[in-house]
PDB file of C-alpha atoms in Angstrom:
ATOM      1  CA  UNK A  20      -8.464 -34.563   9.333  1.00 81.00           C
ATOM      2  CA  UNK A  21     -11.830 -34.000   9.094  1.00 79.00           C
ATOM      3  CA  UNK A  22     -12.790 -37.031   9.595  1.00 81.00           C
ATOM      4  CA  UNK A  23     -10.387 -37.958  12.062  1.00 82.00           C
ATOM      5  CA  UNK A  24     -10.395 -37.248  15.824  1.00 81.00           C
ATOM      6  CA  UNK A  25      -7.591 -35.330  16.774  1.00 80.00           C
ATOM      7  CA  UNK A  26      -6.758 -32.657  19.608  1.00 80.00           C
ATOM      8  CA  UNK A  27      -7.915 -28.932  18.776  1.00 80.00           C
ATOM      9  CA  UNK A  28      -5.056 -26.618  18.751  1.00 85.00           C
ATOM     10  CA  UNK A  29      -5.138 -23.593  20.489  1.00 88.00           C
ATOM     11  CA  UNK A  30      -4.461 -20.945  18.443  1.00 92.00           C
ATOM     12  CA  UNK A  31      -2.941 -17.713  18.910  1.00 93.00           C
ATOM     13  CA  UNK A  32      -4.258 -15.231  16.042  1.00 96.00           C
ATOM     14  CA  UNK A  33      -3.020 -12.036  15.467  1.00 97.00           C
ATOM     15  CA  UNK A  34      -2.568  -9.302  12.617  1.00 97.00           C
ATOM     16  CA  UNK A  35       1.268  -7.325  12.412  1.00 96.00           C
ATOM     17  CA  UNK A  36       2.692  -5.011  10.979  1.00 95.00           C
ATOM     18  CA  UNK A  37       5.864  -5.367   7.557  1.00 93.00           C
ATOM     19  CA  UNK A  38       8.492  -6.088  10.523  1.00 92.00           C
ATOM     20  CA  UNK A  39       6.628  -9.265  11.401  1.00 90.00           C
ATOM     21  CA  UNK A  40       6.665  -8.220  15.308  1.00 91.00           C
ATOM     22  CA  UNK A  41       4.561  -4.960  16.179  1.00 94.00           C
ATOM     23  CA  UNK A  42       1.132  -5.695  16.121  1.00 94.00           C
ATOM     24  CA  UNK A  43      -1.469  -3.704  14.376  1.00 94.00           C
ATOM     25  CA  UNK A  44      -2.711  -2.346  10.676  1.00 93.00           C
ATOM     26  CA  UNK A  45      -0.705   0.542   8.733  1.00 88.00           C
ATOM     27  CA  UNK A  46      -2.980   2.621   6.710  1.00 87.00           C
ATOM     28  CA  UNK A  47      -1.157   4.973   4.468  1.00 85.00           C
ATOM     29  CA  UNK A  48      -3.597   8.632   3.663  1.00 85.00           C
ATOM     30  CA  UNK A  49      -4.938   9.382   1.235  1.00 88.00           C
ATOM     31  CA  UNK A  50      -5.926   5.995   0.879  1.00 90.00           C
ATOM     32  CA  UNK A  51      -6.193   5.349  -3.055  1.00 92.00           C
ATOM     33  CA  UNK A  52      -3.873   2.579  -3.213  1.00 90.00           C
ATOM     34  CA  UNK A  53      -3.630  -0.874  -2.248  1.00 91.00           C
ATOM     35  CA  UNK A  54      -2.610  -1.531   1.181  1.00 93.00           C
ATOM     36  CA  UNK A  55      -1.380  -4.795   2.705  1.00 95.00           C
ATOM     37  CA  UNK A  56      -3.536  -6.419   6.027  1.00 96.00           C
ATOM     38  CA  UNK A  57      -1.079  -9.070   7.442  1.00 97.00           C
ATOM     39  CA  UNK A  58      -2.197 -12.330   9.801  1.00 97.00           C
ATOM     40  CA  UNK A  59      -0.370 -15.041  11.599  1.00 96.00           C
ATOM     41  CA  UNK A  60      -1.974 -18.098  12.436  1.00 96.00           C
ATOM     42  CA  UNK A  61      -0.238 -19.377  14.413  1.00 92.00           C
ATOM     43  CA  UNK A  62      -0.435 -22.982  17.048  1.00 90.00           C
ATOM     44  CA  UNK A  63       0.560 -21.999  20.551  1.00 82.00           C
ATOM     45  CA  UNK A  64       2.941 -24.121  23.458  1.00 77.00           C
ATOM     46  CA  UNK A  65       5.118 -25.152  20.655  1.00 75.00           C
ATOM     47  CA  UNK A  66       8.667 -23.468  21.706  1.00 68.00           C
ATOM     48  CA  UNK A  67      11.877 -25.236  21.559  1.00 63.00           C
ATOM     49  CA  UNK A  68      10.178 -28.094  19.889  1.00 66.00           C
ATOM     50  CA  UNK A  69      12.946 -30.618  18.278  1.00 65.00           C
ATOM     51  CA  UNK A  70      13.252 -31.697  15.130  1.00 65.00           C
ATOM     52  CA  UNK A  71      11.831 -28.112  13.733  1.00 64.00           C
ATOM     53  CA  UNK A  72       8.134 -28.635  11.693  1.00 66.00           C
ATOM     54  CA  UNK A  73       7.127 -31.096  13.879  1.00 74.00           C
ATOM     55  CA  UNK A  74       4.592 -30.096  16.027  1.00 80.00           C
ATOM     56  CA  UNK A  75       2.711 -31.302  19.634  1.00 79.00           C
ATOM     57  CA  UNK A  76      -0.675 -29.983  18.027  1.00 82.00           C
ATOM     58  CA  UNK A  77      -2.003 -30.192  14.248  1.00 85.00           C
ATOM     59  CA  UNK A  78      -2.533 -26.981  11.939  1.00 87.00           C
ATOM     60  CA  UNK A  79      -5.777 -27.793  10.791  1.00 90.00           C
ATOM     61  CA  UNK A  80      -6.880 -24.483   9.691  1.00 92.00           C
ATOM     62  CA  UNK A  81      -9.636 -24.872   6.789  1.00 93.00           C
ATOM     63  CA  UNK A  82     -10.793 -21.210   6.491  1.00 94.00           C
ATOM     64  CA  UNK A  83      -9.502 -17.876   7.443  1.00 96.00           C
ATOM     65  CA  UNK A  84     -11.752 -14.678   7.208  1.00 97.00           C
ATOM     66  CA  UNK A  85     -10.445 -11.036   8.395  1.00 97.00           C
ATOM     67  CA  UNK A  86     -13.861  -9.043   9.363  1.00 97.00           C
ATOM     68  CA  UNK A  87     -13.711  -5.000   9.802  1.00 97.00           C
ATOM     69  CA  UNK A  88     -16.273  -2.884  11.425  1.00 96.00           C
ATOM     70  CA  UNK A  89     -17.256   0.752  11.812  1.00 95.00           C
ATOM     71  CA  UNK A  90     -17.966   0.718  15.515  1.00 93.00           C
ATOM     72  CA  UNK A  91     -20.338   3.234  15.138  1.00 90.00           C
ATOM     73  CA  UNK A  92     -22.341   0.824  12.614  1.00 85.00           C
ATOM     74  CA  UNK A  93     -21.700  -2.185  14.710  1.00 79.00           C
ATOM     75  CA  UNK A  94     -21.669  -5.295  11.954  1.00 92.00           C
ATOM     76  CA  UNK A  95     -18.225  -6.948  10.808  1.00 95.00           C
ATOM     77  CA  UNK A  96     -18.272  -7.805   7.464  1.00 94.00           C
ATOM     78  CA  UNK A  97     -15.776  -9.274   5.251  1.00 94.00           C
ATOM     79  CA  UNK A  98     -12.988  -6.773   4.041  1.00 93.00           C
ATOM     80  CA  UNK A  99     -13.598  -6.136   0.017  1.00 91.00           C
ATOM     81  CA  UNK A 100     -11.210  -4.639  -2.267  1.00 90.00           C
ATOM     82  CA  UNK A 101     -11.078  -3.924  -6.006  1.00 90.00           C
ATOM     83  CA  UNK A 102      -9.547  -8.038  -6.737  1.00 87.00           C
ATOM     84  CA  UNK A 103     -10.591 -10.231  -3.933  1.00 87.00           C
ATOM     85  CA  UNK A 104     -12.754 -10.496  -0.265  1.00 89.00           C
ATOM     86  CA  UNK A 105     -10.770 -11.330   2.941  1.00 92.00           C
ATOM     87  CA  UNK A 106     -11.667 -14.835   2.776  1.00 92.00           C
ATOM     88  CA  UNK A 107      -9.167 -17.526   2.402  1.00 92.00           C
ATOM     89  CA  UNK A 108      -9.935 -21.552   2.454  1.00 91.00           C
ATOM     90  CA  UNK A 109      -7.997 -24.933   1.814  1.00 88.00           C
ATOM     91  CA  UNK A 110     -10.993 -26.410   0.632  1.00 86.00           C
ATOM     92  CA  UNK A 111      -9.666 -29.356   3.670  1.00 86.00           C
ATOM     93  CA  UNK A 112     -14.039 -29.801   4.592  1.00 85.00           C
ATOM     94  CA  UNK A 113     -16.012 -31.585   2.397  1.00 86.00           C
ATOM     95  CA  UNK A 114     -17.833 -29.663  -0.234  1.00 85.00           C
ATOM     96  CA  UNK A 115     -15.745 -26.550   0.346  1.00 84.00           C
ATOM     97  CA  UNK A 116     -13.283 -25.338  -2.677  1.00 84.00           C
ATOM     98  CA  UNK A 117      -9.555 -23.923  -1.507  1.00 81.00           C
ATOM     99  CA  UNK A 118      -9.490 -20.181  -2.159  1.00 81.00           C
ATOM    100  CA  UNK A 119      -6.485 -18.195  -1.994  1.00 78.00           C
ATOM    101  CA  UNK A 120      -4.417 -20.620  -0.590  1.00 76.00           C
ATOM    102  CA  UNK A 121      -0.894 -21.970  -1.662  1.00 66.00           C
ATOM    103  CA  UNK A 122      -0.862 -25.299  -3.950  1.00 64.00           C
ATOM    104  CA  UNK A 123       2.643 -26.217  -3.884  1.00 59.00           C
ATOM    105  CA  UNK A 124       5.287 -24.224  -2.276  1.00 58.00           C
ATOM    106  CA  UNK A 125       8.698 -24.209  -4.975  1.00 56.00           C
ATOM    107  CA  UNK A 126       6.065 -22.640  -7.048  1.00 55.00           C
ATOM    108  CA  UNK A 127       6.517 -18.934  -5.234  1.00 60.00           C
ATOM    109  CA  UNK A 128       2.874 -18.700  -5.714  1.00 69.00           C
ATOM    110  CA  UNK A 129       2.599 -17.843  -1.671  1.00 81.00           C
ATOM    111  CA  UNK A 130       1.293 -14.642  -0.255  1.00 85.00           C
ATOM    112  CA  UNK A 131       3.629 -12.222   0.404  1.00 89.00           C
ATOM    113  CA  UNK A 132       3.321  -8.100   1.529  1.00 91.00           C
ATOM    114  CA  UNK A 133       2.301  -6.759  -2.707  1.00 90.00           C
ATOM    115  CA  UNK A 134      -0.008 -10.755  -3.153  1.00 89.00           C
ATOM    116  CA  UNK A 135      -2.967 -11.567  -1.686  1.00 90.00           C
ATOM    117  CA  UNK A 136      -2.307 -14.978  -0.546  1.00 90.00           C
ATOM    118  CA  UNK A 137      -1.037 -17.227   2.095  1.00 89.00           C
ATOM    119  CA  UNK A 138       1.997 -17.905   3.071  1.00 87.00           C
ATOM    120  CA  UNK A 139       3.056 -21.251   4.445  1.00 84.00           C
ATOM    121  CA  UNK A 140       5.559 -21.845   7.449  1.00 84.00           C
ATOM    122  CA  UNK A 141       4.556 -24.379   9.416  1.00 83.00           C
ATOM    123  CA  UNK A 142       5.673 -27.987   7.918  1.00 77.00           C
ATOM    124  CA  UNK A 143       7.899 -26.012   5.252  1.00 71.00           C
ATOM    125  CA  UNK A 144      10.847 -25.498   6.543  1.00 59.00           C
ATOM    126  CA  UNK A 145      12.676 -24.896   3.389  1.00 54.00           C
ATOM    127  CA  UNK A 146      10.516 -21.429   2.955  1.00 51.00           C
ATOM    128  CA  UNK A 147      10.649 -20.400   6.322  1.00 54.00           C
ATOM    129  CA  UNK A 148      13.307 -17.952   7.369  1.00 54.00           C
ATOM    130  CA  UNK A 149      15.540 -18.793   9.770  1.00 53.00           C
ATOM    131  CA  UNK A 150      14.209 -21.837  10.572  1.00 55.00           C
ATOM    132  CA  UNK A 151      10.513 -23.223  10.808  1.00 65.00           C
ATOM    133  CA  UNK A 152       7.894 -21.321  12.806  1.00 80.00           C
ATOM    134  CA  UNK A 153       4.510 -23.037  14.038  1.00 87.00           C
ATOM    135  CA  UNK A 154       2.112 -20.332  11.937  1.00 89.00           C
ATOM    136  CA  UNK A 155       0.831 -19.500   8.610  1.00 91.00           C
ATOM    137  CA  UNK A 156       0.418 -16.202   7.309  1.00 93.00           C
ATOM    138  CA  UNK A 157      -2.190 -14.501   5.096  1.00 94.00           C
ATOM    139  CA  UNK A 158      -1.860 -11.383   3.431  1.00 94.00           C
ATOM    140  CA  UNK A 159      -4.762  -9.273   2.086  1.00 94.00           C
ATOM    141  CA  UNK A 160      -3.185  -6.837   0.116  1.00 92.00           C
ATOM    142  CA  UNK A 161      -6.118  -4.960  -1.537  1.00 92.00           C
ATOM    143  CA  UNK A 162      -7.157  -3.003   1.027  1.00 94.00           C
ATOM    144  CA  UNK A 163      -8.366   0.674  -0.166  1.00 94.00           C
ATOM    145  CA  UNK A 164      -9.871   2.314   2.353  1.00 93.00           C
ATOM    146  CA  UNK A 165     -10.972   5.427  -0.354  1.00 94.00           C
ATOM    147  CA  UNK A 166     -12.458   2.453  -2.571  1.00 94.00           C
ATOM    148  CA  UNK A 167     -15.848   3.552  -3.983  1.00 94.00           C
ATOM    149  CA  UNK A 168     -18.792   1.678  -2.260  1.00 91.00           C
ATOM    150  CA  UNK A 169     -20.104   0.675  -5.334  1.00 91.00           C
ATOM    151  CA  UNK A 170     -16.712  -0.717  -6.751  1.00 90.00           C
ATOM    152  CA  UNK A 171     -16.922  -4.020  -8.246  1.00 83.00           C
ATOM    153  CA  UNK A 172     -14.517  -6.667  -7.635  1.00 75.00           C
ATOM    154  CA  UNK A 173     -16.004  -8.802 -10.310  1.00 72.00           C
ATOM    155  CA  UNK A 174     -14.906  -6.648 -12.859  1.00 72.00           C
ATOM    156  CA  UNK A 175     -11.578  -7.466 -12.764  1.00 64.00           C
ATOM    157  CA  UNK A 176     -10.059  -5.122 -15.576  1.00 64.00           C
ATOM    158  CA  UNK A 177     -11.727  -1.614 -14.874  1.00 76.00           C
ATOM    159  CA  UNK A 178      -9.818   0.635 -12.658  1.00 85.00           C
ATOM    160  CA  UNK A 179     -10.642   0.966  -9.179  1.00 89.00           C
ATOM    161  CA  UNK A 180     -13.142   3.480  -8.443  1.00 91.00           C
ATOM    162  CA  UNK A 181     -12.218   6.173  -5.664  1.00 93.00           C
ATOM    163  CA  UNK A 182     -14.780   8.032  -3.637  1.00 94.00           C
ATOM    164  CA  UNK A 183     -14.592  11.317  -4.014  1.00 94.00           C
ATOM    165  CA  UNK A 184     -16.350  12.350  -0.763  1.00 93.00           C
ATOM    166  CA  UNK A 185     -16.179  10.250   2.711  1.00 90.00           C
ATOM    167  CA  UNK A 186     -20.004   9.468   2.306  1.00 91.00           C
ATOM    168  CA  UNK A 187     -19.203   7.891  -0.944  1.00 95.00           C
ATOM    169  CA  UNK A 188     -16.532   5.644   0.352  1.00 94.00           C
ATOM    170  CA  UNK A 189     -16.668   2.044   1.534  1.00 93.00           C
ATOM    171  CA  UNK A 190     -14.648   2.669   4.124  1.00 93.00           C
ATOM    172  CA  UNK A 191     -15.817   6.094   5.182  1.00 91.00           C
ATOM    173  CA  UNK A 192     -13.951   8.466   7.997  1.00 91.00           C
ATOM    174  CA  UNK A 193     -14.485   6.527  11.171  1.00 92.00           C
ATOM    175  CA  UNK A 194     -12.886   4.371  14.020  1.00 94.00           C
ATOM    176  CA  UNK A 195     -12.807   1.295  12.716  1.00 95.00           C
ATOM    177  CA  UNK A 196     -12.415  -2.574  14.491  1.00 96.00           C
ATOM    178  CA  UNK A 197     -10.642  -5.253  12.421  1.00 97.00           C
ATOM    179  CA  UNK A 198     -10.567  -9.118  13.829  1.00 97.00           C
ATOM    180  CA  UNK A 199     -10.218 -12.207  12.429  1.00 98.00           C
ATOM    181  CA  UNK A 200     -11.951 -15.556  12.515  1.00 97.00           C
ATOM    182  CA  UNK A 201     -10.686 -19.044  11.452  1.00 96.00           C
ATOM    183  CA  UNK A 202     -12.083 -22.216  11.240  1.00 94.00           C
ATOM    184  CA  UNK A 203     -10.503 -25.225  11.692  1.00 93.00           C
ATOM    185  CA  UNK A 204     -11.554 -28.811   9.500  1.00 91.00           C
ATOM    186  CA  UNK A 205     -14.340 -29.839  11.979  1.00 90.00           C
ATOM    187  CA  UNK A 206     -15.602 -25.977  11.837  1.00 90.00           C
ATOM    188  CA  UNK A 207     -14.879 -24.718  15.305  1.00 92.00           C
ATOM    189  CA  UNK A 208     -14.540 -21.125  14.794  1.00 94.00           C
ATOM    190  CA  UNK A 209     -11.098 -19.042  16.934  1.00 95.00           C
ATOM    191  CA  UNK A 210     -11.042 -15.723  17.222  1.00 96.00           C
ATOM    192  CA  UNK A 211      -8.292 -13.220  17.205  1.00 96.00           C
ATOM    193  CA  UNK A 212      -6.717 -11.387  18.145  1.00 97.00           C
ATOM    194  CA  UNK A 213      -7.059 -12.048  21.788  1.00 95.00           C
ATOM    195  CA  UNK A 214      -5.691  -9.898  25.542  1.00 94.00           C
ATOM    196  CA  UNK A 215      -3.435 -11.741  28.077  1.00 91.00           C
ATOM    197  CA  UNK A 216      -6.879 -12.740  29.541  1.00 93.00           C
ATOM    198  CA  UNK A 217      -8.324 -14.577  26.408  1.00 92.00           C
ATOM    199  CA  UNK A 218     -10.755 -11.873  25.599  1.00 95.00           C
ATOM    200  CA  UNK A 219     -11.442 -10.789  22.052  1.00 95.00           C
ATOM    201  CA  UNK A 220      -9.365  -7.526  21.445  1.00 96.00           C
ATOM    202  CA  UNK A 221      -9.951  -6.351  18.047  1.00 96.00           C
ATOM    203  CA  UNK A 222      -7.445  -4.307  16.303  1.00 96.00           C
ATOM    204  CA  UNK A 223      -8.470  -0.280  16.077  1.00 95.00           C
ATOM    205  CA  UNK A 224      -7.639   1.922  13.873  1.00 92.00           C
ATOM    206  CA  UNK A 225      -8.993   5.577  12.646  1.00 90.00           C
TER     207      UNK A 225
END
């Protein structure tokens, strides 16, 4: 698809909460253990369409990347926990590698609200509940917002180290803006989430 000209979707990119329908980012105090970030990808105008997984538009999402800022420091950066960064890819562009993303669906190794990963609806209507729905989602679920600035997600085995003071934290006491950015296989970059007028409206949170 890369190589092949093809309409560009117009996605509709937004992060929710466990119930799949209020929008936002739960963060649990005191913040020591692993919380889950969830976001659908999903192709817009496709209601009612007949037979289900088939689609007007094409998915043809290479790279997804969920970016938090302090607003007070200004810079989004990738969100890093004690396993992985927010940053999940098909590897569908040449000389990129897939990266968190599912390789075959009966395996069950799909993202889900404890696994960082991504979970596949559209085109797989046999895991899709009740029916097919036009989106993928992608779960980061190694968010600590106490996580030690200094943690290392390379070292895989250690335990996570928690700040002990604010200062100390990666994540320190702030108002914080979380967005996400995804990049389809000719690298256009969309934006979410997005208002009713098509304006970037990151998600806040304290």
């Amino acid at each position: 698809m890369q190589l092949y000209d093809h309409d560009e979707p117009d996605y509709s990119i937004d992060f929710f909460l466990e119930d799949d329908e209020t929008e936002g980012v739960a963060i649990v105090y005191p913040g020591i253990t692993e919380e889950t970030i969830q976001l659908h990808v999903e192709i817009g105008d496709q209601n009612n369409i007949n037979p289900t997984n088939r689609y007007t538009s094409i998915m043809d999402v290479d790279e997804v990347k969920m970016l938090i800022t302090n607003i007070s420091v200004g810079d989004y950066q990738r969100l890093e926990g004690p396993h992985f960064e927010s940053e999940f890819s098909h590897g569908a562009r040449l000389g990129h590698n897939r990266m968190r993303m599912s390789l075959n669906i009966p395996n069950g190794n799909v993202g889900n609200w404890n696994l960082t990963h991504m979970q596949p609806f559209a085109y797989a209507g046999t895991n899709a509940p009740n029916g097919s729905f036009p989106r993928d989602d992608y779960y980061f679920a190694d968010f600590v917002t106490r996580i030690h600035r200094d943690d290392d997600p390379t070292e895989a085995n250690t335990p996570t180290r928690i700040a002990d003071t604010p200062d100390m934290a990666r994540y320190n006491d702030g108002v914080y803006q979380i967005k996400a950015v995804v990049t389809d296989v000719r690298g256009n970059e969309h934006e979410g989430p997005k208002n009713a007028d098509d304006e970037l409206e990151p998600i806040e949170f304290t």
